[in-house]
C-alpha atoms as a printed R data frame, in Angstrom:
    type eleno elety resid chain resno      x      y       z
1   ATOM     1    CA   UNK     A     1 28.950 55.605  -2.340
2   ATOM     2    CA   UNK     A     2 32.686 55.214  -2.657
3   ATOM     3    CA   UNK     A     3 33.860 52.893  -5.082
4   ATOM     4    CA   UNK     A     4 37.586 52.020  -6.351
5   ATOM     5    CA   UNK     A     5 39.268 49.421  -8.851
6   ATOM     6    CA   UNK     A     6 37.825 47.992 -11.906
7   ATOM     7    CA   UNK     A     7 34.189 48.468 -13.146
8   ATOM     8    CA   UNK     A     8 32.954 45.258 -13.262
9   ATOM     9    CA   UNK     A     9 29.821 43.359 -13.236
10  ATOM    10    CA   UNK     A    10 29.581 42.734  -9.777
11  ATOM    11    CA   UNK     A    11 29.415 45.687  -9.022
12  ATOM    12    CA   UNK     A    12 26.329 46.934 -10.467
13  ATOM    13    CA   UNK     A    13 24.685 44.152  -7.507
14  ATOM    14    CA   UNK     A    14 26.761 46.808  -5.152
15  ATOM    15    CA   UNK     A    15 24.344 49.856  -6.923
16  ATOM    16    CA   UNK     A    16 21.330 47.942  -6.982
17  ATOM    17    CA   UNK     A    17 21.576 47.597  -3.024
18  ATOM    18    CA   UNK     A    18 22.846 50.576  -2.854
19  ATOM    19    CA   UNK     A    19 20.408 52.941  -4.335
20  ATOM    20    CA   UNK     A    20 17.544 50.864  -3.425
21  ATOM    21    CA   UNK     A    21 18.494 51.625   0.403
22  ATOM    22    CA   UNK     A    22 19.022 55.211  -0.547
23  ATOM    23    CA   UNK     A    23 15.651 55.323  -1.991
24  ATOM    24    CA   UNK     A    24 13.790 53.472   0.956
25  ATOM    25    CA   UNK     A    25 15.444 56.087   3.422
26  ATOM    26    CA   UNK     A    26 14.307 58.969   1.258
27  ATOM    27    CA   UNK     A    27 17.966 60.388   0.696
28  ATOM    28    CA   UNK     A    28 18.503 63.965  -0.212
29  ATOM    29    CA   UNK     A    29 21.511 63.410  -2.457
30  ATOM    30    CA   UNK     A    30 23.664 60.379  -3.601
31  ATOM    31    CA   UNK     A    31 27.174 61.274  -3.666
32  ATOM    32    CA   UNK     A    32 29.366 58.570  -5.429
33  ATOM    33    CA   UNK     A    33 33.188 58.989  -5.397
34  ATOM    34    CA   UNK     A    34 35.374 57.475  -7.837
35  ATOM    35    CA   UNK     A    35 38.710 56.496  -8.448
36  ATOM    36    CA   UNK     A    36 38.724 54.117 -11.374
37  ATOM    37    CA   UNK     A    37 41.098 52.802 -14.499
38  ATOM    38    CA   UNK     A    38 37.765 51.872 -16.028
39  ATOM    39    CA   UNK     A    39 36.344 48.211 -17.116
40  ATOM    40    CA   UNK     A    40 33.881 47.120 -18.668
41  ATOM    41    CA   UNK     A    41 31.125 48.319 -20.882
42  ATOM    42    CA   UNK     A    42 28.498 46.491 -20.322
43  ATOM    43    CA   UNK     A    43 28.552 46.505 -16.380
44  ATOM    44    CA   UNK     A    44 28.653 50.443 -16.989
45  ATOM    45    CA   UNK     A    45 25.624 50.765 -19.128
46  ATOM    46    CA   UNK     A    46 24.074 48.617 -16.741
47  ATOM    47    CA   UNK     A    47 24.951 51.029 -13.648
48  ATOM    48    CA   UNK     A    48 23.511 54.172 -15.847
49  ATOM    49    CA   UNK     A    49 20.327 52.530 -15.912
50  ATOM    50    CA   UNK     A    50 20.182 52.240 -11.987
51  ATOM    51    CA   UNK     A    51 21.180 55.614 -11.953
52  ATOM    52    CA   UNK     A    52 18.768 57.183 -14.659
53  ATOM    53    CA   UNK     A    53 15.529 55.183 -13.066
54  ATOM    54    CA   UNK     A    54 16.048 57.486  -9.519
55  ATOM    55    CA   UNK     A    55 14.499 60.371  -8.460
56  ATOM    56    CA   UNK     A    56 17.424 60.858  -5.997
57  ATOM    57    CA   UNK     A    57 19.845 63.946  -7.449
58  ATOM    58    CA   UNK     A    58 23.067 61.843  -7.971
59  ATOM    59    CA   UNK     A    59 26.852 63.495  -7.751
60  ATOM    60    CA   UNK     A    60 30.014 62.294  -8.619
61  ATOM    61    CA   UNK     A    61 33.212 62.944  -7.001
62  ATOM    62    CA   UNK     A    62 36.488 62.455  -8.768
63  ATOM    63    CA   UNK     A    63 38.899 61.597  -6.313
64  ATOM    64    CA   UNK     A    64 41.609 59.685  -8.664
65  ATOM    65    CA   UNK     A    65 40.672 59.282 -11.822
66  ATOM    66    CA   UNK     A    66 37.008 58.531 -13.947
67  ATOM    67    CA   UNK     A    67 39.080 56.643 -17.297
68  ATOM    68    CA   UNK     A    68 36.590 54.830 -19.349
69  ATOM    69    CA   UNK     A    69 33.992 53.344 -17.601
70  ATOM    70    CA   UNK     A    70 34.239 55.477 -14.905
71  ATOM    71    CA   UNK     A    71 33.725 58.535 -17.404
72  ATOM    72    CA   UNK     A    72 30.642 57.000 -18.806
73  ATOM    73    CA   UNK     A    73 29.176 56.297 -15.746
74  ATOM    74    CA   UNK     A    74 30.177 59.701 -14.389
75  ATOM    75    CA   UNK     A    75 27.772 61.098 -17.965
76  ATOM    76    CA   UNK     A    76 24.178 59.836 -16.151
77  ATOM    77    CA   UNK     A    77 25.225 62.104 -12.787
78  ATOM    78    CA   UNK     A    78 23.561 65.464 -12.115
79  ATOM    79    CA   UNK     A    79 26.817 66.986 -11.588
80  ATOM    80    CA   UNK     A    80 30.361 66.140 -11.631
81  ATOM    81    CA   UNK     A    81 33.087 67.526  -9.129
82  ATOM    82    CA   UNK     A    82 36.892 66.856  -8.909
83  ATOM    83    CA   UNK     A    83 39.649 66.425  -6.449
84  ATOM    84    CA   UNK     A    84 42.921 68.622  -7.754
85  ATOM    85    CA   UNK     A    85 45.288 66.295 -10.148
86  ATOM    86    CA   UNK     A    86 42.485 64.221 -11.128
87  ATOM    87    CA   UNK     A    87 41.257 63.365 -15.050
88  ATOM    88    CA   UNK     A    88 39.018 62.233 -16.578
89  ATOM    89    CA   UNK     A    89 38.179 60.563 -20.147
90  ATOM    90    CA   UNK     A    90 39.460 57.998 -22.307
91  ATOM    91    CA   UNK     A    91 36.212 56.529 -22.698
92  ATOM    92    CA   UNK     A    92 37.264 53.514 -24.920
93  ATOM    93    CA   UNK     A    93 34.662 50.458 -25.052
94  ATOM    94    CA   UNK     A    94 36.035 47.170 -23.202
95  ATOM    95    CA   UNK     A    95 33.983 44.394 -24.609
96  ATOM    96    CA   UNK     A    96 33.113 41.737 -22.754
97  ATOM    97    CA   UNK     A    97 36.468 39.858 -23.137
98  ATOM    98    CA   UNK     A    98 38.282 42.655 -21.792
99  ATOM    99    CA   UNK     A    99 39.776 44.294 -24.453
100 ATOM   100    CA   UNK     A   100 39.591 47.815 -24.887
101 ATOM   101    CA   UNK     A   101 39.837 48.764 -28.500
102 ATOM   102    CA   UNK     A   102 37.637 51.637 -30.239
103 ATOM   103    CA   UNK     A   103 38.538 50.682 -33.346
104 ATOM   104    CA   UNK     A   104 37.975 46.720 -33.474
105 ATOM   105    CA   UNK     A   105 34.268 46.463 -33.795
106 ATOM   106    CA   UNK     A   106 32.834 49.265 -35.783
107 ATOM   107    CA   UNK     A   107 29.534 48.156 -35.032
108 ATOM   108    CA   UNK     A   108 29.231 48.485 -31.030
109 ATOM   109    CA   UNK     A   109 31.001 51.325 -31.515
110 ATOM   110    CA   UNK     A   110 27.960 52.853 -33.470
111 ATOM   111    CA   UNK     A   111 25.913 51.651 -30.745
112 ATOM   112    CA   UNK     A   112 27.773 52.899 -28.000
113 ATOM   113    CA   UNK     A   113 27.992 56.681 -29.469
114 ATOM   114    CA   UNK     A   114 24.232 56.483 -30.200
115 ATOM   115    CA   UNK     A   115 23.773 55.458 -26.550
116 ATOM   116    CA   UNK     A   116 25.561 58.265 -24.944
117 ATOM   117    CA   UNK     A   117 24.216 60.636 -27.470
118 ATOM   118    CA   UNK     A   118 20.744 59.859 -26.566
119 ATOM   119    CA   UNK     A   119 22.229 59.489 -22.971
120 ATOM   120    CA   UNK     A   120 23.677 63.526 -23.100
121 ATOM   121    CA   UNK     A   121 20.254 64.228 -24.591
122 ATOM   122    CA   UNK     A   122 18.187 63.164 -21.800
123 ATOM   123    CA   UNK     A   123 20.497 64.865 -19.154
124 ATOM   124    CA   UNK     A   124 19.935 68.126 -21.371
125 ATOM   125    CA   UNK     A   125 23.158 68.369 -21.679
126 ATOM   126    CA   UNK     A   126 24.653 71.052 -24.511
127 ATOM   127    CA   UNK     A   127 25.741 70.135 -28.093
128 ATOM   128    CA   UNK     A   128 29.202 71.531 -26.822
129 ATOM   129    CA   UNK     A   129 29.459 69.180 -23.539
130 ATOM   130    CA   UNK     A   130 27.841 65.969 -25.815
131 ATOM   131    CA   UNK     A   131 30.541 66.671 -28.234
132 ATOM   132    CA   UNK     A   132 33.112 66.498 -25.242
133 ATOM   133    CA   UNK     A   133 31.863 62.999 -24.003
134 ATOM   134    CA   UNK     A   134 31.795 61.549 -27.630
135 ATOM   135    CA   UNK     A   135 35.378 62.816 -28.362
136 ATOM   136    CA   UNK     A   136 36.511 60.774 -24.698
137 ATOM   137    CA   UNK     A   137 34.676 57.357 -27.065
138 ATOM   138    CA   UNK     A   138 35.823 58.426 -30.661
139 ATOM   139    CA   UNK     A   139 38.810 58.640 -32.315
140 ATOM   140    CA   UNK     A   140 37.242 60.627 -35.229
141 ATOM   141    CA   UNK     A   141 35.994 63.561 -33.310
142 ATOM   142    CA   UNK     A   142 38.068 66.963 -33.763
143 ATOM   143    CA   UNK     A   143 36.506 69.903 -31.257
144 ATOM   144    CA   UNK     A   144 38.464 73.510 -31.534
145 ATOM   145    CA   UNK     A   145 38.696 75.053 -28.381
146 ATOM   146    CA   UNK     A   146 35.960 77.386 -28.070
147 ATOM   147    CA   UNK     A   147 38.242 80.361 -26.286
148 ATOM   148    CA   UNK     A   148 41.214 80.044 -29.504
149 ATOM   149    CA   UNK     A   149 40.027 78.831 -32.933
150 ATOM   150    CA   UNK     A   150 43.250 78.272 -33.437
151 ATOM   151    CA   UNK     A   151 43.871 75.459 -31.076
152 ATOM   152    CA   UNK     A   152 42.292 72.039 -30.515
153 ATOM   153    CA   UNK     A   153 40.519 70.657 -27.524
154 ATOM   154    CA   UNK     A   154 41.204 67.071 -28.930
155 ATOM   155    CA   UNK     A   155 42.350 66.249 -32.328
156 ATOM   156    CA   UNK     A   156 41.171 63.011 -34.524
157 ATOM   157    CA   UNK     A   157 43.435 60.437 -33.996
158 ATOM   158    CA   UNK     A   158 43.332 60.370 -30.374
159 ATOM   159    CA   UNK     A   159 40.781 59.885 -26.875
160 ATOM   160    CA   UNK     A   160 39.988 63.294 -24.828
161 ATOM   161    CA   UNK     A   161 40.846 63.097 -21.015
162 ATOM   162    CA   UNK     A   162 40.567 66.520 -19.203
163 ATOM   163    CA   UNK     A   163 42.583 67.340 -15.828
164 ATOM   164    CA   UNK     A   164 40.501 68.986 -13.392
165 ATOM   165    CA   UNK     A   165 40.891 72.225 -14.383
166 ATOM   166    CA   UNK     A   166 40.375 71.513 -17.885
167 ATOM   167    CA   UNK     A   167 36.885 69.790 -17.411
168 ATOM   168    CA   UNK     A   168 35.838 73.012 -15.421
169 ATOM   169    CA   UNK     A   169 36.810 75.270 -17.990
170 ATOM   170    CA   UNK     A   170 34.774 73.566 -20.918
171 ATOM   171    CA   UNK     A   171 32.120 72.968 -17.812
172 ATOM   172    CA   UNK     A   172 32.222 69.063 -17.818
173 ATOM   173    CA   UNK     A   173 32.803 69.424 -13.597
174 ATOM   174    CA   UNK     A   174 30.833 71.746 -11.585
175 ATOM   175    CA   UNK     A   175 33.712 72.946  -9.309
176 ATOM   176    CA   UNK     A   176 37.148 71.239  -7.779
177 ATOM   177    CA   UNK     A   177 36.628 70.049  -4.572
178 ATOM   178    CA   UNK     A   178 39.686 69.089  -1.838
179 ATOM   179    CA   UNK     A   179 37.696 66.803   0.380
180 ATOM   180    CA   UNK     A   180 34.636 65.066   0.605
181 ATOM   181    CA   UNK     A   181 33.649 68.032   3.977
182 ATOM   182    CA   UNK     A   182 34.526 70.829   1.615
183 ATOM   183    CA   UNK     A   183 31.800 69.062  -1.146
184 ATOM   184    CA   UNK     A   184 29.211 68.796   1.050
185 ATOM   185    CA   UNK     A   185 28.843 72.247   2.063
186 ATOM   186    CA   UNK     A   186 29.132 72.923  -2.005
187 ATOM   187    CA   UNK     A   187 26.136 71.095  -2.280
188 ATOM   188    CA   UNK     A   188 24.522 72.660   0.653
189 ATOM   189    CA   UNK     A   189 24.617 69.361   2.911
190 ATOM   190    CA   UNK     A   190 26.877 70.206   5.581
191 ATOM   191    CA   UNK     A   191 24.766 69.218   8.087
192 ATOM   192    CA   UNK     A   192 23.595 66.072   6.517
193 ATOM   193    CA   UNK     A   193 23.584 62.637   7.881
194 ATOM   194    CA   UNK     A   194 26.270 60.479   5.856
195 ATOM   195    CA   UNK     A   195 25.674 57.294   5.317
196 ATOM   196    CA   UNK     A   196 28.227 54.694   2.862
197 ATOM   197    CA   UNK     A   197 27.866 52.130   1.145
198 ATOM   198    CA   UNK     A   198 30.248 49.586   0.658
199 ATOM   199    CA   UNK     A   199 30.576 45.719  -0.683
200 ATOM   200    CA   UNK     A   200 29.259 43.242   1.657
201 ATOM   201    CA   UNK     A   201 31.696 40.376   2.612
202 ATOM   202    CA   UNK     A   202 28.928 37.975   0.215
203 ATOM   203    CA   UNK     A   203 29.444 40.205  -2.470
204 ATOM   204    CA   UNK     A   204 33.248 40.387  -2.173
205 ATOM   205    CA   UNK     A   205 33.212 36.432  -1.647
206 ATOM   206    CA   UNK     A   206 31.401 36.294  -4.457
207 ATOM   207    CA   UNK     A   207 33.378 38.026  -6.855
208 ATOM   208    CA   UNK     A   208 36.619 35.983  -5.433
209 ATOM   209    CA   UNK     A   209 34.717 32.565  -6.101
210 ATOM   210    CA   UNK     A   210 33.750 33.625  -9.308
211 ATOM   211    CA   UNK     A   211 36.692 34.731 -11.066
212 ATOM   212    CA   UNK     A   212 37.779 32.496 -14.070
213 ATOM   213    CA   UNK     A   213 40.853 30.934 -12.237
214 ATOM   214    CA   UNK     A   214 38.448 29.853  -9.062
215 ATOM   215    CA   UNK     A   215 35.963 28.678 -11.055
216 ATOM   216    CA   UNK     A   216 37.955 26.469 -12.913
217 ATOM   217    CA   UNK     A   217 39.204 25.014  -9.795
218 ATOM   218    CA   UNK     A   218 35.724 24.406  -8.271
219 ATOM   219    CA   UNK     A   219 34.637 22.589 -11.800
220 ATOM   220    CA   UNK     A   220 38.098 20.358 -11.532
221 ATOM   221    CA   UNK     A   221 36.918 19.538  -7.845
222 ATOM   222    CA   UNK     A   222 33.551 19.126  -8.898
223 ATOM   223    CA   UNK     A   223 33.710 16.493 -11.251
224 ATOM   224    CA   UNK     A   224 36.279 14.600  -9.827
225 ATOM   225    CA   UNK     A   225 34.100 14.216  -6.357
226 ATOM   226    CA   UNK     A   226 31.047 13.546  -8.236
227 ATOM   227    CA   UNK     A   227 32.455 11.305 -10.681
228 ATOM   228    CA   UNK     A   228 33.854  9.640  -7.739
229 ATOM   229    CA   UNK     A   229 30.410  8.960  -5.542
230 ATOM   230    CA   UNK     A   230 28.587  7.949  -8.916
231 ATOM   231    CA   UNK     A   231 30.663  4.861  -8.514
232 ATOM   232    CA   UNK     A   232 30.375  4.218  -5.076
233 ATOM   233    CA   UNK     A   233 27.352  2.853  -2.986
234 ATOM   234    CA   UNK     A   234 25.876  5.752  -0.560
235 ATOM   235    CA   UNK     A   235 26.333  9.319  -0.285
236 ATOM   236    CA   UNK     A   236 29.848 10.115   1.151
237 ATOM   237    CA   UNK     A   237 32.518 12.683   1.397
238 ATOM   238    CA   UNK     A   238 33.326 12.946  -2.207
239 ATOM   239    CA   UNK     A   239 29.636 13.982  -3.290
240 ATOM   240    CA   UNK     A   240 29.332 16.111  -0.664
241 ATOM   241    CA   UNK     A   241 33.036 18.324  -1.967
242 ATOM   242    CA   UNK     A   242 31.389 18.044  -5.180
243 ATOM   243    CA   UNK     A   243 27.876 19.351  -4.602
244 ATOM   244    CA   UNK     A   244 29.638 22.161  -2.302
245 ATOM   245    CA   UNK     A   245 32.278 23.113  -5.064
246 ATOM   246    CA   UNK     A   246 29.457 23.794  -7.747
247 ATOM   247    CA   UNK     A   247 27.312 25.393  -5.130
248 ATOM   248    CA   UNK     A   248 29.793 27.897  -4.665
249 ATOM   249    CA   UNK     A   249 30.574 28.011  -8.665
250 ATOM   250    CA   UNK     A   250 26.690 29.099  -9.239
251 ATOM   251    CA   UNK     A   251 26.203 30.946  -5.803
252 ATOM   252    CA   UNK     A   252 29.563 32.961  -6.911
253 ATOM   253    CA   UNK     A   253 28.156 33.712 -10.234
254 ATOM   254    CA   UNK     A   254 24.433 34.696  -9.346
255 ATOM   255    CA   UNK     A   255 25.089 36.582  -6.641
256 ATOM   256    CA   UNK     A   256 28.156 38.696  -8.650
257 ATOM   257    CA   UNK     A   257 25.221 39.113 -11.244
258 ATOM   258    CA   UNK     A   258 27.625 37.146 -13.607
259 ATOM   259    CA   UNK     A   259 24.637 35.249 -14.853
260 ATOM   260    CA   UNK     A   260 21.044 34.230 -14.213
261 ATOM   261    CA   UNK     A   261 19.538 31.097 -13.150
262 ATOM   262    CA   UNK     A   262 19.602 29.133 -16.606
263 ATOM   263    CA   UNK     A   263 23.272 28.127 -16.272
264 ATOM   264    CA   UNK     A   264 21.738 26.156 -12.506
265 ATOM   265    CA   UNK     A   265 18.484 25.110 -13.945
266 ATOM   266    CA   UNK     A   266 20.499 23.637 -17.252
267 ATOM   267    CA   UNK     A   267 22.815 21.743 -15.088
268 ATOM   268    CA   UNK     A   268 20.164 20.277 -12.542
269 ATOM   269    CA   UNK     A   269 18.202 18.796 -15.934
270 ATOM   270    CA   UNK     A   270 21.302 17.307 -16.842
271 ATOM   271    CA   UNK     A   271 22.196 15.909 -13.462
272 ATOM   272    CA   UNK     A   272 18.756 14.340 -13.100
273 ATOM   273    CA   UNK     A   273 19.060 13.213 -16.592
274 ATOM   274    CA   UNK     A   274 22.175 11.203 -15.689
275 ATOM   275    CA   UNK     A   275 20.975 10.163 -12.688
276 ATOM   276    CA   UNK     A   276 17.722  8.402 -14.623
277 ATOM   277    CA   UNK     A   277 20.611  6.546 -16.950
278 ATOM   278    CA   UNK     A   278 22.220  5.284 -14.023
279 ATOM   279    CA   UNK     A   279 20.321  4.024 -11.965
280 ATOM   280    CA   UNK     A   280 17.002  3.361 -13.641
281 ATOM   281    CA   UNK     A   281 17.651  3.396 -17.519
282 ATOM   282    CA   UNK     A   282 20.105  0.169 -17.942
283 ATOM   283    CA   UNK     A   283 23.047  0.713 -19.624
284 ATOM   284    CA   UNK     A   284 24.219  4.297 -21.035
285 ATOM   285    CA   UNK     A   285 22.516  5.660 -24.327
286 ATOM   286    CA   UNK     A   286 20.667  8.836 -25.296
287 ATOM   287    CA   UNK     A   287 19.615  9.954 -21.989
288 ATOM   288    CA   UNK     A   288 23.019 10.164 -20.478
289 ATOM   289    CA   UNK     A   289 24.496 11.692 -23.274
290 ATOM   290    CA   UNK     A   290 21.791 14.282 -22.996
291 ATOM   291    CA   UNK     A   291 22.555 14.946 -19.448
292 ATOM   292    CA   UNK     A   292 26.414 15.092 -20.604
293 ATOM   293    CA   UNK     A   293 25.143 17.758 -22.723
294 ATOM   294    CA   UNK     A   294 23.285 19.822 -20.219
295 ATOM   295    CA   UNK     A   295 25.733 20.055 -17.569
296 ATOM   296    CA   UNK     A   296 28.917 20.834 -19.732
297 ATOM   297    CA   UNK     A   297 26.749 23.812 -21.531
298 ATOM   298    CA   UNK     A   298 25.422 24.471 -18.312
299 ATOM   299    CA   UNK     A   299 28.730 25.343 -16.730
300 ATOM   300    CA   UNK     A   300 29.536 27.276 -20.621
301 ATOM   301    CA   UNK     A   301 27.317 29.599 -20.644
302 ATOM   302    CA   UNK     A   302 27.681 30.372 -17.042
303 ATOM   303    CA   UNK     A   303 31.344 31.370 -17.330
304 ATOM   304    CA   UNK     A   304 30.324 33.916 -20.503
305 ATOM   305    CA   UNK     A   305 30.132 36.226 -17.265
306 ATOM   306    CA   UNK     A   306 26.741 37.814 -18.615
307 ATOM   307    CA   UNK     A   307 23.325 36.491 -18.289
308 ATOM   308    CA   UNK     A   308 22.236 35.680 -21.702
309 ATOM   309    CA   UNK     A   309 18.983 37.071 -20.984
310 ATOM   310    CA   UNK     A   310 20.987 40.308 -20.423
311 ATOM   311    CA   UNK     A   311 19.706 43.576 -22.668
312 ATOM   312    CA   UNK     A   312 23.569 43.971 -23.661
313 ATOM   313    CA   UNK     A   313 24.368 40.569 -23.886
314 ATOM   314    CA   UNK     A   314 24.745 40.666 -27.683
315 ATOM   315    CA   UNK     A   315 25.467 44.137 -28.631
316 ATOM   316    CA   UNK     A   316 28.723 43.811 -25.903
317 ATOM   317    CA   UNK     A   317 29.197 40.721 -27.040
318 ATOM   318    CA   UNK     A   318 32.823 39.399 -28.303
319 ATOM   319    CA   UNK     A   319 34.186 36.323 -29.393
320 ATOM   320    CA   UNK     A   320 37.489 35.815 -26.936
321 ATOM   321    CA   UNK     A   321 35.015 35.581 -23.844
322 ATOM   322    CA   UNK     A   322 33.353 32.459 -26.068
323 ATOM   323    CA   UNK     A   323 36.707 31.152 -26.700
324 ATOM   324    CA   UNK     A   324 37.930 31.627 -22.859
325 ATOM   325    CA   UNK     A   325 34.711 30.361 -21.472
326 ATOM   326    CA   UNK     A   326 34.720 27.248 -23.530
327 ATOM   327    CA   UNK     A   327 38.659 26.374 -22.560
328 ATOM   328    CA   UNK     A   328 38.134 26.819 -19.073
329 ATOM   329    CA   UNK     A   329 35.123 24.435 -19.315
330 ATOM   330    CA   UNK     A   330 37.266 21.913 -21.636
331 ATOM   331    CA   UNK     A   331 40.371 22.135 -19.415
332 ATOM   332    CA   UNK     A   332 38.365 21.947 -16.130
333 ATOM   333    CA   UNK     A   333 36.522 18.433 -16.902
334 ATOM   334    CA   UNK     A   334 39.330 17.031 -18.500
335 ATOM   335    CA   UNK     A   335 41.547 17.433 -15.669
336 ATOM   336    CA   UNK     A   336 38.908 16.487 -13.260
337 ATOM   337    CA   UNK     A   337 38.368 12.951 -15.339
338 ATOM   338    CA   UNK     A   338 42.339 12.745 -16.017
339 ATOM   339    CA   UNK     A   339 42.567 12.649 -12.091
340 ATOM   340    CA   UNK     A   340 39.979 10.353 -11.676
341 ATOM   341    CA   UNK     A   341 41.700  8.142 -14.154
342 ATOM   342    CA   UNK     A   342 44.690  8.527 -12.239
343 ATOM   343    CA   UNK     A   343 43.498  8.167  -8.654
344 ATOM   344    CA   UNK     A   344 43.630  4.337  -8.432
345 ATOM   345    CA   UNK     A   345 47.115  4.042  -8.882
346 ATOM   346    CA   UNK     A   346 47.776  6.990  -6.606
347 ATOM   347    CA   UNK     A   347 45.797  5.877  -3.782
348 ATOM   348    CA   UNK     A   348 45.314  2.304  -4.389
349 ATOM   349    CA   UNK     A   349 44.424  1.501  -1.033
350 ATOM   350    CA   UNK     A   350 41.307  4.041  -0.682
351 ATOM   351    CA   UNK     A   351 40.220  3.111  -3.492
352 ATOM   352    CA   UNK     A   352 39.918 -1.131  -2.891
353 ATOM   353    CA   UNK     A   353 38.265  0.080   0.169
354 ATOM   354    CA   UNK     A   354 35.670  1.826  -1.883
């Protein structure tokens, strides 16, 4: 299970699959090599609890680095290995919003420790090798090296991250490991059947269509084409750019596991609602307005990039994703209606045709 780049919501989707095919083919060992700046938080505690609910020994293999999320992650494995010149630590939380700051929000960070102390405790793991992973989270943990008193594995004031040989010498990695063929015979598969898996082309469309620069764009398009066949007779061309941009804003979303299905079944009451004030309510009063409602906060809280049904929706919660979400959502229907406002005098013709 190789796996590069950011740690990011969409990919815990990627586990899912992956470990549920790795469980339906009865596989010895999952093996999954990393080479990660980190990311965030939440998607990793969601990945440790596809990880902790197998039966299937899981290994991790260093290959670049394991910084922050990666680290945590790497804590729920069976056994960590290493590539030569790779590290890892520097566990800090990234909130939701992105920002990585240990300090910022005392709070989660009580919640996160307590999490990867009970974590360390299920794995068995040592007082000695739980301090290690708490000192790669906590600025306030000082650990002495055990082999001179005198010295300090990691002083307060600063993250742990271990080289290689480091994390084998205070036995955080099992051994370091060249290549992927010298591991497996280190783990006694060399004559195993290797099987990878990767991203599927949906799930890497997905993630594309749902980052927060796309999915403005598909809201702008969105409103403007729907906006536009509301006040034309039919069902034409600009409904149909309009349905298909917020199909792909809510297909993008669900299927990056970015959200659940309230964000779709929000918007579809408030579409329904409008269409009911439009065309069999006279005039436009209450039930509009609540449709109005529905869709803009349906489009919100689908942009928070976390289901809000999600276990760590609140205690990974932070207020910039809020703030992001809502301007995206503000700027996206108020260029969409600016356009539309403009789009008679632009095409003047097209339009006294409609």
């Amino acid at each position: 299970f190789p796996f590069t780049g950011q740690v990011e919501l969409g990919l815990v989707q990627v586990f899912q699959r992956g470990f549920e095919g790795a469980e339906r083919a009865n596989s010895d060992v999952i093996i999954i090599e990393t080479n990660t700046p980190g990311g965030r938080v939440d998607a990793a505690l969601e990945i440790i609890d596809i990880l902790m609910k197998t039966d299937i020994p899981i290994h991790v293999y260093v290959t670049g680095d394991a910084t922050s999320a990666g680290a945590i992650i790497s804590i729920a494995a069976d056994g960590i290995y290493m590539q030569p010149g790779t590290t890892i630590g520097t566990a800090a939380p990234v909130m939701m919003g992105g920002t990585e700051s240990p300090t910022s929000n005392e709070k989660f960070l009580s919640y996160f420790l307590a999490k990867v102390r009970s974590l360390c405790e299920e794995k068995g793991y040592s007082d000695e090798k739980t301090n290690i992973f708490l000192a790669m989270i906590d600025l306030d943990i000082e650990i002495e090296d055990p082999h001179d008193p005198e010295k300090f594995i990691t002083e307060k004031g600063s993250l742990l991250t271990l080289t290689n040989s480091e994390a084998k010498e205070y036995g955080i990695s099992e051994e370091t490991v060249d290549s992927r063929e010298e591991l497996l015979p280190v783990l006694k598969l060399e004559n195993a059947r290797v099987v990878e898996i990767k991203e599927t082309e949906f799930e890497y469309i997905a993630r594309y269509v749902s980052s927060i620069t796309i999915s403005g764009l598909l809201m702008t398009i969105a409103v403007i084409g729907l906006f536009w066949e509301f006040r034309t007779p039919g069902f034409g061309i600009p409904g149909l750019v309009g349905v298909i941009a917020l199909a792909l804003f809510f297909w993008g979303h669900l299927l990056a596991g970015l959200t659940g299905y309230e964000g779709l079944i929000l918007f579809s009451v408030g579409f329904i609602l409008i269409g009911l004030e439009l065309f069999v309510i006279p005039g436009f009063g209450f039930t509009g307005i609540l449709g109005f409602i529905c869709m803009i906060t349906a489009l919100f809280i689908t942009l928070l990039d976390r289901p809000i049904t999600s276990p760590y929706f609140w205690a990974t919660f932070d207020w910039s994703v809020l703030y992001q979400a809502a301007f995206v959502t503000a700027f996206s229907v108020i260029s969409g209606l600016t356009i539309i406002l403009f789009m008679p005098f632009l095409l003047p013709a097209l339009f006294r045709s409609g």
